[in-house]
PDB file of C-alpha atoms in Angstrom:
ATOM      1  CA  GLY A   1       1.931  19.365   9.267  1.00 40.00           C
ATOM      2  CA  ALA A   2       3.752  16.362   7.894  1.00 38.00           C
ATOM      3  CA  ALA A   3       6.626  16.919  10.328  1.00 38.00           C
ATOM      4  CA  GLY A   4       4.259  16.381  13.232  1.00 38.00           C
ATOM      5  CA  LEU A   5       3.077  13.203  11.590  1.00 39.00           C
ATOM      6  CA  ARG A   6       6.406  11.576  12.331  1.00 40.00           C
ATOM      7  CA  ALA A   7       6.094  12.219  16.077  1.00 39.00           C
ATOM      8  CA  ARG A   8       5.077   9.477  18.470  1.00 37.00           C
ATOM      9  CA  ARG A   9       1.310   9.237  18.809  1.00 34.00           C
ATOM     10  CA  SER A  10      -1.355   6.975  20.236  1.00 40.00           C
ATOM     11  CA  VAL A  11      -4.405   5.892  18.288  1.00 41.00           C
ATOM     12  CA  ARG A  12      -7.129   4.125  20.224  1.00 39.00           C
ATOM     13  CA  ALA A  13      -8.699   1.134  18.555  1.00 42.00           C
ATOM     14  CA  PRO A  14     -12.346   1.708  17.542  1.00 41.00           C
ATOM     15  CA  THR A  15     -14.904  -0.250  19.511  1.00 37.00           C
ATOM     16  CA  SER A  16     -16.927  -1.084  16.410  1.00 38.00           C
ATOM     17  CA  VAL A  17     -16.632  -0.936  12.659  1.00 38.00           C
ATOM     18  CA  HIS A  18     -18.876   2.148  12.642  1.00 39.00           C
ATOM     19  CA  ALA A  19     -16.056   4.082  14.307  1.00 38.00           C
ATOM     20  CA  LEU A  20     -13.876   3.503  11.268  1.00 37.00           C
ATOM     21  CA  ALA A  21     -13.639   5.941   8.416  1.00 42.00           C
ATOM     22  CA  PRO A  22     -15.799   4.744   5.512  1.00 39.00           C
ATOM     23  CA  CYS A  23     -12.932   4.037   3.148  1.00 40.00           C
ATOM     24  CA  HIS A  24      -9.175   4.447   2.872  1.00 43.00           C
ATOM     25  CA  ARG A  25      -9.153   4.270  -0.917  1.00 42.00           C
ATOM     26  CA  ALA A  26      -7.594   7.566  -1.873  1.00 49.00           C
ATOM     27  CA  ALA A  27      -5.441   9.421  -4.340  1.00 58.00           C
ATOM     28  CA  PHE A  28      -3.070  10.489  -1.496  1.00 65.00           C
ATOM     29  CA  SER A  29      -2.480  13.764  -3.320  1.00 63.00           C
ATOM     30  CA  SER A  30      -1.706  13.442  -6.981  1.00 71.00           C
ATOM     31  CA  LYS A  31      -1.845  16.363  -9.329  1.00 73.00           C
ATOM     32  CA  SER A  32      -1.472  16.977 -13.004  1.00 68.00           C
ATOM     33  CA  ASP A  33       1.911  17.938 -14.365  1.00 65.00           C
ATOM     34  CA  LYS A  34       1.174  21.336 -15.901  1.00 58.00           C
ATOM     35  CA  SER A  35       4.050  21.059 -18.358  1.00 53.00           C
ATOM     36  CA  SER A  36       3.642  19.690 -21.863  1.00 55.00           C
ATOM     37  CA  ALA A  37       5.919  16.748 -21.071  1.00 44.00           C
ATOM     38  CA  LYS A  38       4.405  13.522 -22.342  1.00 78.00           C
ATOM     39  CA  LEU A  39       7.560  11.515 -22.988  1.00 88.00           C
ATOM     40  CA  SER A  40       9.007   9.116 -20.441  1.00 89.00           C
ATOM     41  CA  ALA A  41      12.659   8.925 -19.448  1.00 90.00           C
ATOM     42  CA  PHE A  42      12.930   5.884 -21.729  1.00 88.00           C
ATOM     43  CA  ASP A  43      11.691   7.652 -24.874  1.00 89.00           C
ATOM     44  CA  GLY A  44      15.045   8.718 -26.244  1.00 92.00           C
ATOM     45  CA  VAL A  45      16.974  11.943 -25.737  1.00 95.00           C
ATOM     46  CA  ASP A  46      13.885  14.172 -25.673  1.00 93.00           C
ATOM     47  CA  GLY A  47      12.345  12.007 -22.976  1.00 94.00           C
ATOM     48  CA  ILE A  48      15.510  12.152 -20.859  1.00 96.00           C
ATOM     49  CA  ILE A  49      15.633  15.945 -21.190  1.00 96.00           C
ATOM     50  CA  GLN A  50      12.004  16.332 -20.170  1.00 95.00           C
ATOM     51  CA  TYR A  51      12.519  13.993 -17.206  1.00 96.00           C
ATOM     52  CA  ALA A  52      15.597  15.948 -16.094  1.00 97.00           C
ATOM     53  CA  ASN A  53      13.605  19.179 -16.372  1.00 96.00           C
ATOM     54  CA  ARG A  54      10.873  17.726 -14.142  1.00 96.00           C
ATOM     55  CA  CYS A  55      13.412  16.725 -11.506  1.00 98.00           C
ATOM     56  CA  THR A  56      15.100  20.136 -11.603  1.00 98.00           C
ATOM     57  CA  ALA A  57      11.833  22.058 -11.377  1.00 98.00           C
ATOM     58  CA  ARG A  58      10.766  20.029  -8.340  1.00 98.00           C
ATOM     59  CA  LEU A  59      14.018  20.281  -6.366  1.00 98.00           C
ATOM     60  CA  PRO A  60      12.352  22.579  -3.781  1.00 98.00           C
ATOM     61  CA  SER A  61      10.096  19.630  -2.940  1.00 98.00           C
ATOM     62  CA  TYR A  62      13.167  17.513  -2.168  1.00 98.00           C
ATOM     63  CA  GLU A  63      14.363  20.098   0.356  1.00 97.00           C
ATOM     64  CA  ARG A  64      10.882  20.150   1.883  1.00 98.00           C
ATOM     65  CA  TYR A  65      10.862  16.349   2.124  1.00 98.00           C
ATOM     66  CA  LYS A  66      14.140  16.394   4.051  1.00 97.00           C
ATOM     67  CA  LYS A  67      12.820  18.985   6.506  1.00 97.00           C
ATOM     68  CA  GLU A  68       9.591  17.076   7.038  1.00 97.00           C
ATOM     69  CA  ASN A  69      11.301  13.713   7.656  1.00 96.00           C
ATOM     70  CA  VAL A  70       9.919  11.904   4.618  1.00 98.00           C
ATOM     71  CA  PHE A  71      13.026   9.708   4.459  1.00 98.00           C
ATOM     72  CA  PRO A  72      14.167   7.185   7.110  1.00 95.00           C
ATOM     73  CA  PRO A  73      16.559   8.715   9.686  1.00 91.00           C
ATOM     74  CA  SER A  74      19.223   6.154   8.797  1.00 85.00           C
ATOM     75  CA  GLY A  75      19.037   6.793   5.057  1.00 80.00           C
ATOM     76  CA  PHE A  76      21.992   8.102   3.064  1.00 93.00           C
ATOM     77  CA  ASP A  77      21.474  11.380   1.189  1.00 95.00           C
ATOM     78  CA  PHE A  78      22.247   9.877  -2.209  1.00 95.00           C
ATOM     79  CA  LEU A  79      19.695   7.081  -1.644  1.00 96.00           C
ATOM     80  CA  ASN A  80      17.088   9.594  -0.514  1.00 98.00           C
ATOM     81  CA  PHE A  81      17.708  11.687  -3.625  1.00 98.00           C
ATOM     82  CA  PHE A  82      17.416   8.554  -5.757  1.00 97.00           C
ATOM     83  CA  LEU A  83      13.966   7.914  -4.247  1.00 98.00           C
ATOM     84  CA  PHE A  84      13.017  11.516  -4.979  1.00 99.00           C
ATOM     85  CA  ILE A  85      13.976  11.391  -8.653  1.00 98.00           C
ATOM     86  CA  LYS A  86      12.175   8.054  -9.097  1.00 98.00           C
ATOM     87  CA  LEU A  87       9.014   9.760  -7.841  1.00 98.00           C
ATOM     88  CA  GLN A  88       9.303  12.099 -10.844  1.00 98.00           C
ATOM     89  CA  LEU A  89       9.177   9.304 -13.447  1.00 98.00           C
ATOM     90  CA  PRO A  90       5.408   9.528 -14.175  1.00 97.00           C
ATOM     91  CA  THR A  91       4.978  11.651 -17.274  1.00 96.00           C
ATOM     92  CA  SER A  92       1.680  13.357 -16.403  1.00 96.00           C
ATOM     93  CA  THR A  93       1.157  12.846 -12.664  1.00 97.00           C
ATOM     94  CA  GLU A  94       3.053  14.468  -9.805  1.00 97.00           C
ATOM     95  CA  ILE A  95       3.131  12.655  -6.454  1.00 98.00           C
ATOM     96  CA  ASP A  96       3.590  14.761  -3.305  1.00 98.00           C
ATOM     97  CA  ALA A  97       5.472  12.491  -0.887  1.00 98.00           C
ATOM     98  CA  CYS A  98       4.385  14.350   2.268  1.00 98.00           C
ATOM     99  CA  GLU A  99       0.712  14.110   1.448  1.00 97.00           C
ATOM    100  CA  PHE A 100       1.133  10.546   0.209  1.00 98.00           C
ATOM    101  CA  LEU A 101       2.597   9.511   3.574  1.00 98.00           C
ATOM    102  CA  ASN A 102      -0.312  11.212   5.352  1.00 97.00           C
ATOM    103  CA  GLY A 103      -2.674   8.988   3.389  1.00 97.00           C
ATOM    104  CA  ALA A 104      -0.465   5.930   3.833  1.00 97.00           C
ATOM    105  CA  GLN A 105      -0.412   6.388   7.608  1.00 97.00           C
ATOM    106  CA  PHE A 106      -4.192   6.623   7.677  1.00 96.00           C
ATOM    107  CA  ALA A 107      -4.494   3.489   5.542  1.00 96.00           C
ATOM    108  CA  CYS A 108      -2.059   1.478   7.683  1.00 96.00           C
ATOM    109  CA  ASP A 109      -3.689   2.651  10.906  1.00 96.00           C
ATOM    110  CA  LEU A 110      -7.169   1.802   9.652  1.00 96.00           C
ATOM    111  CA  THR A 111      -6.056  -1.592   8.349  1.00 96.00           C
ATOM    112  CA  MET A 112      -4.355  -2.548  11.624  1.00 95.00           C
ATOM    113  CA  ASN A 113      -7.360  -1.540  13.706  1.00 95.00           C
ATOM    114  CA  THR A 114      -9.839  -3.260  11.398  1.00 95.00           C
ATOM    115  CA  MET A 115      -8.017  -6.587  11.127  1.00 93.00           C
ATOM    116  CA  TYR A 116      -8.097  -7.032  14.917  1.00 92.00           C
ATOM    117  CA  LEU A 117     -11.853  -6.439  15.208  1.00 94.00           C
ATOM    118  CA  PRO A 118     -13.735  -9.571  16.379  1.00 93.00           C
ATOM    119  CA  GLU A 119     -16.124  -9.054  13.487  1.00 95.00           C
ATOM    120  CA  PHE A 120     -13.340  -9.418  10.913  1.00 95.00           C
ATOM    121  CA  VAL A 121     -11.920 -12.458  12.696  1.00 92.00           C
ATOM    122  CA  ASN A 122     -15.381 -14.055  12.646  1.00 94.00           C
ATOM    123  CA  TYR A 123     -15.643 -13.305   8.929  1.00 96.00           C
ATOM    124  CA  ALA A 124     -12.191 -14.771   8.244  1.00 94.00           C
ATOM    125  CA  THR A 125     -13.034 -17.989  10.088  1.00 92.00           C
ATOM    126  CA  GLY A 126     -16.430 -18.343   8.387  1.00 93.00           C
ATOM    127  CA  ALA A 127     -18.501 -17.700  11.510  1.00 94.00           C
ATOM    128  CA  ILE A 128     -20.319 -14.905   9.649  1.00 96.00           C
ATOM    129  CA  THR A 129     -20.751 -14.304   5.928  1.00 94.00           C
ATOM    130  CA  GLU A 130     -21.209 -10.519   5.839  1.00 95.00           C
ATOM    131  CA  SER A 131     -18.980  -7.943   7.491  1.00 96.00           C
ATOM    132  CA  PRO A 132     -18.691  -4.153   7.090  1.00 96.00           C
ATOM    133  CA  ALA A 133     -15.200  -4.466   8.591  1.00 95.00           C
ATOM    134  CA  ALA A 134     -14.188  -6.887   5.844  1.00 96.00           C
ATOM    135  CA  GLU A 135     -15.636  -4.572   3.202  1.00 96.00           C
ATOM    136  CA  THR A 136     -13.611  -1.695   4.649  1.00 94.00           C
ATOM    137  CA  LEU A 137     -10.446  -3.739   4.208  1.00 95.00           C
ATOM    138  CA  ARG A 138     -11.471  -4.996   0.780  1.00 95.00           C
ATOM    139  CA  ARG A 139     -11.751  -1.430  -0.528  1.00 94.00           C
ATOM    140  CA  GLY A 140      -8.220  -0.538   0.492  1.00 94.00           C
ATOM    141  CA  LEU A 141      -6.372  -3.777  -0.297  1.00 96.00           C
ATOM    142  CA  SER A 142      -5.666  -5.536  -3.545  1.00 95.00           C
ATOM    143  CA  PRO A 143      -7.660  -8.784  -3.890  1.00 93.00           C
ATOM    144  CA  GLU A 144      -4.466 -10.783  -3.373  1.00 93.00           C
ATOM    145  CA  CYS A 145      -3.532  -8.881  -0.209  1.00 95.00           C
ATOM    146  CA  PHE A 146      -7.074  -9.162   1.175  1.00 95.00           C
ATOM    147  CA  ASP A 147      -7.010 -12.933   0.662  1.00 94.00           C
ATOM    148  CA  ALA A 148      -3.614 -13.107   2.393  1.00 92.00           C
ATOM    149  CA  PHE A 149      -5.025 -11.255   5.408  1.00 92.00           C
ATOM    150  CA  LEU A 150      -7.952 -13.680   5.559  1.00 93.00           C
ATOM    151  CA  PHE A 151      -5.604 -16.648   5.343  1.00 92.00           C
ATOM    152  CA  GLY A 152      -3.407 -15.279   8.131  1.00 89.00           C
ATOM    153  CA  MET A 153      -6.370 -14.743  10.427  1.00 90.00           C
ATOM    154  CA  ARG A 154      -7.715 -18.225   9.737  1.00 89.00           C
ATOM    155  CA  GLU A 155      -4.349 -19.807  10.512  1.00 88.00           C
ATOM    156  CA  SER A 156      -3.837 -17.859  13.741  1.00 84.00           C
ATOM    157  CA  SER A 157      -7.345 -18.715  14.944  1.00 84.00           C
ATOM    158  CA  LYS A 158      -6.556 -22.435  14.623  1.00 84.00           C
ATOM    159  CA  ILE A 159      -4.112 -22.099  17.520  1.00 82.00           C
ATOM    160  CA  GLY A 160      -6.967 -20.992  19.737  1.00 82.00           C
ATOM    161  CA  ASN A 161      -5.524 -17.652  20.857  1.00 81.00           C
ATOM    162  CA  SER A 162      -7.347 -14.378  20.193  1.00 86.00           C
ATOM    163  CA  PHE A 163      -5.955 -10.859  20.116  1.00 89.00           C
ATOM    164  CA  GLU A 164      -7.460  -7.473  20.920  1.00 92.00           C
ATOM    165  CA  LEU A 165      -5.633  -4.315  19.872  1.00 95.00           C
ATOM    166  CA  LYS A 166      -6.021  -1.916  22.798  1.00 96.00           C
ATOM    167  CA  LYS A 167      -3.826   0.849  21.448  1.00 96.00           C
ATOM    168  CA  LEU A 168      -1.558   1.526  18.479  1.00 96.00           C
ATOM    169  CA  ASP A 169       1.424   3.863  18.831  1.00 96.00           C
ATOM    170  CA  ILE A 170       2.673   5.076  15.456  1.00 94.00           C
ATOM    171  CA  ASN A 171       6.334   6.007  15.813  1.00 95.00           C
ATOM    172  CA  GLY A 172       7.378   6.566  12.217  1.00 96.00           C
ATOM    173  CA  VAL A 173       6.107   6.543   8.631  1.00 98.00           C
ATOM    174  CA  PHE A 174       8.825   6.891   5.984  1.00 98.00           C
ATOM    175  CA  LEU A 175       9.332   6.611   2.237  1.00 98.00           C
ATOM    176  CA  HIS A 176      11.236   3.363   1.719  1.00 98.00           C
ATOM    177  CA  GLY A 177      11.077   2.446  -1.982  1.00 98.00           C
ATOM    178  CA  VAL A 178       9.720   3.603  -5.348  1.00 98.00           C
ATOM    179  CA  GLU A 179       9.237   1.627  -8.564  1.00 98.00           C
ATOM    180  CA  TRP A 180       7.685   2.844 -11.825  1.00 98.00           C
ATOM    181  CA  GLU A 181       6.709   0.812 -14.878  1.00 97.00           C
ATOM    182  CA  ARG A 182       5.396   1.640 -18.332  1.00 96.00           C
ATOM    183  CA  MET A 183       3.615  -1.103 -20.233  1.00 93.00           C
ATOM    184  CA  THR A 184       0.723  -1.788 -22.566  1.00 94.00           C
ATOM    185  CA  LEU A 185      -2.747  -2.279 -21.151  1.00 94.00           C
ATOM    186  CA  ALA A 186      -2.574  -5.868 -22.415  1.00 94.00           C
ATOM    187  CA  GLU A 187       0.632  -6.478 -20.431  1.00 94.00           C
ATOM    188  CA  LEU A 188      -0.965  -4.977 -17.327  1.00 93.00           C
ATOM    189  CA  ARG A 189      -3.960  -7.293 -17.625  1.00 92.00           C
ATOM    190  CA  ARG A 190      -1.718 -10.341 -18.019  1.00 94.00           C
ATOM    191  CA  ASP A 191       0.339  -9.338 -14.994  1.00 90.00           C
ATOM    192  CA  GLU A 192      -2.778  -8.932 -12.862  1.00 87.00           C
ATOM    193  CA  GLN A 193      -4.073 -12.298 -14.063  1.00 88.00           C
ATOM    194  CA  MET A 194      -0.774 -13.954 -13.098  1.00 89.00           C
ATOM    195  CA  ARG A 195      -0.846 -12.413  -9.641  1.00 84.00           C
ATOM    196  CA  ARG A 196      -4.437 -13.480  -9.011  1.00 80.00           C
ATOM    197  CA  ALA A 197      -3.622 -17.023 -10.095  1.00 83.00           C
ATOM    198  CA  ALA A 198      -0.537 -17.138  -7.865  1.00 79.00           C
ATOM    199  CA  ALA A 199      -2.482 -15.839  -4.858  1.00 69.00           C
ATOM    200  CA  GLN A 200      -5.268 -18.368  -5.363  1.00 70.00           C
ATOM    201  CA  GLN A 201      -2.718 -21.161  -5.697  1.00 70.00           C
ATOM    202  CA  ASP A 202      -0.927 -20.086  -2.509  1.00 65.00           C
ATOM    203  CA  ALA A 203      -4.204 -20.229  -0.611  1.00 60.00           C
ATOM    204  CA  ALA A 204      -4.997 -23.692  -1.989  1.00 62.00           C
ATOM    205  CA  ASP A 205      -1.550 -25.340  -2.140  1.00 58.00           C
ATOM    206  CA  PRO A 206       1.595 -23.214  -1.668  1.00 58.00           C
ATOM    207  CA  THR A 207       3.847 -26.017  -2.976  1.00 55.00           C
ATOM    208  CA  SER A 208       2.319 -26.152  -6.469  1.00 55.00           C
ATOM    209  CA  PRO A 209       3.003 -23.735  -9.330  1.00 59.00           C
ATOM    210  CA  PRO A 210       0.127 -21.380 -10.221  1.00 56.00           C
ATOM    211  CA  ALA A 211      -2.282 -22.572 -12.895  1.00 56.00           C
ATOM    212  CA  ILE A 212      -3.003 -19.903 -15.488  1.00 54.00           C
ATOM    213  CA  ASP A 213      -6.490 -19.693 -16.913  1.00 55.00           C
ATOM    214  CA  GLY A 214      -6.127 -20.150 -20.647  1.00 52.00           C
ATOM    215  CA  SER A 215      -9.745 -19.202 -21.281  1.00 52.00           C
ATOM    216  CA  ALA A 216      -9.107 -15.470 -20.791  1.00 53.00           C
ATOM    217  CA  PRO A 217     -10.254 -13.391 -23.782  1.00 58.00           C
ATOM    218  CA  ALA A 218      -7.623 -12.379 -26.298  1.00 65.00           C
ATOM    219  CA  ASP A 219      -6.294  -8.836 -26.067  1.00 69.00           C
ATOM    220  CA  ASP A 220      -7.984  -6.374 -28.388  1.00 84.00           C
ATOM    221  CA  GLU A 221      -5.978  -4.114 -30.647  1.00 87.00           C
ATOM    222  CA  GLU A 222      -6.535  -1.065 -28.460  1.00 88.00           C
ATOM    223  CA  ALA A 223      -5.181  -2.847 -25.358  1.00 88.00           C
ATOM    224  CA  LEU A 224      -2.061  -3.816 -27.302  1.00 91.00           C
ATOM    225  CA  LYS A 225      -1.416  -0.184 -28.254  1.00 91.00           C
ATOM    226  CA  THR A 226      -2.540   1.711 -25.148  1.00 92.00           C
ATOM    227  CA  MET A 227       0.355   2.573 -22.824  1.00 93.00           C
ATOM    228  CA  VAL A 228      -0.206   2.822 -19.082  1.00 96.00           C
ATOM    229  CA  GLU A 229       2.042   3.725 -16.163  1.00 98.00           C
ATOM    230  CA  ARG A 230       2.078   1.996 -12.784  1.00 98.00           C
ATOM    231  CA  MET A 231       3.871   2.959  -9.596  1.00 98.00           C
ATOM    232  CA  ARG A 232       4.657   1.031  -6.420  1.00 98.00           C
ATOM    233  CA  ILE A 233       5.632   2.935  -3.286  1.00 99.00           C
ATOM    234  CA  ASP A 234       7.021   1.147  -0.229  1.00 99.00           C
ATOM    235  CA  VAL A 235       6.348   2.759   3.153  1.00 98.00           C
ATOM    236  CA  LEU A 236       8.329   1.871   6.286  1.00 98.00           C
ATOM    237  CA  PHE A 237       5.825   1.760   9.145  1.00 97.00           C
ATOM    238  CA  GLU A 238       7.185   1.707  12.721  1.00 97.00           C
ATOM    239  CA  SER A 239       4.671   1.098  15.493  1.00 97.00           C
ATOM    240  CA  LYS A 240       4.069  -0.318  18.941  1.00 97.00           C
ATOM    241  CA  GLU A 241       1.049  -2.587  19.377  1.00 96.00           C
ATOM    242  CA  HIS A 242      -0.600  -2.871  22.803  1.00 96.00           C
ATOM    243  CA  LEU A 243      -2.361  -6.238  22.677  1.00 95.00           C
ATOM    244  CA  HIS A 244      -4.625  -8.144  25.041  1.00 93.00           C
ATOM    245  CA  VAL A 245      -4.151 -11.856  24.349  1.00 91.00           C
ATOM    246  CA  ARG A 246      -6.677 -14.504  25.331  1.00 87.00           C
ATOM    247  CA  MET A 247      -4.784 -17.772  25.485  1.00 84.00           C
ATOM    248  CA  ALA A 248      -6.252 -21.104  24.431  1.00 79.00           C
ATOM    249  CA  GLU A 249      -5.381 -22.452  27.887  1.00 79.00           C
ATOM    250  CA  GLY A 250      -7.653 -19.850  29.459  1.00 78.00           C
ATOM    251  CA  GLU A 251      -5.031 -17.378  30.681  1.00 84.00           C
ATOM    252  CA  ASP A 252      -5.054 -13.759  29.497  1.00 91.00           C
ATOM    253  CA  GLN A 253      -2.063 -11.489  29.194  1.00 92.00           C
ATOM    254  CA  ASP A 254      -1.219  -8.008  27.972  1.00 95.00           C
ATOM    255  CA  ILE A 255       1.790  -7.628  25.699  1.00 95.00           C
ATOM    256  CA  ILE A 256       3.497  -4.729  23.956  1.00 96.00           C
ATOM    257  CA  LYS A 257       4.865  -5.573  20.533  1.00 95.00           C
ATOM    258  CA  ASP A 258       7.332  -3.391  18.644  1.00 96.00           C
ATOM    259  CA  SER A 259       6.661  -3.686  14.944  1.00 94.00           C
ATOM    260  CA  GLN A 260       8.543  -2.562  11.845  1.00 96.00           C
ATOM    261  CA  ALA A 261       7.058  -3.473   8.479  1.00 97.00           C
ATOM    262  CA  VAL A 262       7.117  -2.303   4.877  1.00 98.00           C
ATOM    263  CA  TRP A 263       3.684  -1.655   3.373  1.00 98.00           C
ATOM    264  CA  ARG A 264       3.602  -1.639  -0.420  1.00 98.00           C
ATOM    265  CA  PHE A 265       1.101   0.612  -2.197  1.00 98.00           C
ATOM    266  CA  GLU A 266       0.349   0.370  -5.904  1.00 98.00           C
ATOM    267  CA  SER A 267      -1.632   2.440  -8.385  1.00 98.00           C
ATOM    268  CA  LEU A 268      -1.847   3.432 -12.004  1.00 98.00           C
ATOM    269  CA  VAL A 269      -0.352   6.906 -12.456  1.00 98.00           C
ATOM    270  CA  THR A 270      -0.912   7.415 -16.187  1.00 97.00           C
ATOM    271  CA  GLN A 271      -3.142  10.410 -15.409  1.00 96.00           C
ATOM    272  CA  PRO A 272      -4.067  11.934 -12.024  1.00 96.00           C
ATOM    273  CA  SER A 273      -7.605  10.621 -12.495  1.00 96.00           C
ATOM    274  CA  ASP A 274      -6.214   7.059 -12.626  1.00 97.00           C
ATOM    275  CA  VAL A 275      -4.656   7.239  -9.162  1.00 97.00           C
ATOM    276  CA  ASP A 276      -6.245   4.839  -6.668  1.00 96.00           C
ATOM    277  CA  TRP A 277      -3.663   3.587  -4.171  1.00 97.00           C
ATOM    278  CA  ARG A 278      -4.157   0.127  -2.743  1.00 97.00           C
ATOM    279  CA  ILE A 279      -2.084  -1.923  -0.327  1.00 97.00           C
ATOM    280  CA  VAL A 280      -0.727  -4.923  -2.244  1.00 96.00           C
ATOM    281  CA  SER A 281       1.595  -6.502   0.335  1.00 95.00           C
ATOM    282  CA  VAL A 282       3.080  -6.157   3.808  1.00 95.00           C
ATOM    283  CA  PHE A 283       6.525  -7.564   4.547  1.00 93.00           C
TER     284      PHE A 283
END
C-alpha cells in the first residue's frame, strides 16, 4: 500500500541498463471526472460552485491521504488541505495523490540509478554516441531537464572523479507543491519555446539572455481558441545515497550522502488521455 511506500527501503542499483524498467513515462493514475463539470474555478460563479462540489465530493480522499502519509510530516493541516484542493482544479481529470506518488517514486528511483551508470556518463561526455540508458532518461525527462542532467555530468567529469551508486535508500516521498494553469494552446506553445530557448542559452552561455527564434510559424486560429490545462506537482524526495567514489588522485572511498530534493513533474491534464508526467526540474 501507499503507507508502506513511505517506509525506509533499499533499492540496489542495476548492473546494466537492461535491468532498468523500459520507461518511466506514465499517467501515475489519472481518471476521468464522471461529473458533467466542464467549467474551471475561474469561470464565474458556476465554475466556483462546480469546483467546490468537486472538492466536497472528494473529501474522503483527503482523509485517506493523511492516513497514508502523502503530506510531509512537518506540514501544517491547513497547508496540506490547500494542496489537496489545488489537486481538484482540473475540470475533467482527477489525480489520485497516493498513486501519483507511487509513480513519482519509481521515476525518481529509476532516474537516480540511470544517471550514475557508466554508460550514461560516457554518453554525457561524448565518449559514445548511442546509449539505451540515455534514452531511458530522455523518455521521462523534459528536454530541458535532460540537457541539464547532461551538462551536470559533463561538468563533474571534468574534475576527474567518478561515482558509482551502490545502493539507494528511499526514506520519504511526499506531496510538496501543486500548481495548475489554464491557457490557450498558442500560449502553451510559446511558453515551451521560451523554456527551450532559455535552456539552450544556459548550456551555451549562462550570462546572456535567451535568444528567441522569430522564425516560428504563426499560431493558427484553432490554437488561439483551444484551451488546455497544465499541472505541475512538486515531490519532496528524501534519500540516502551509498556511493563509491574514484578520486582523480587515484584513491577510492565510500561515502554515504543524505539527500533531500524537490522533483517537479509536469503534464497536461485537460483530459485523462493527455496525462504524461515528465520530470522538468530538480532543486
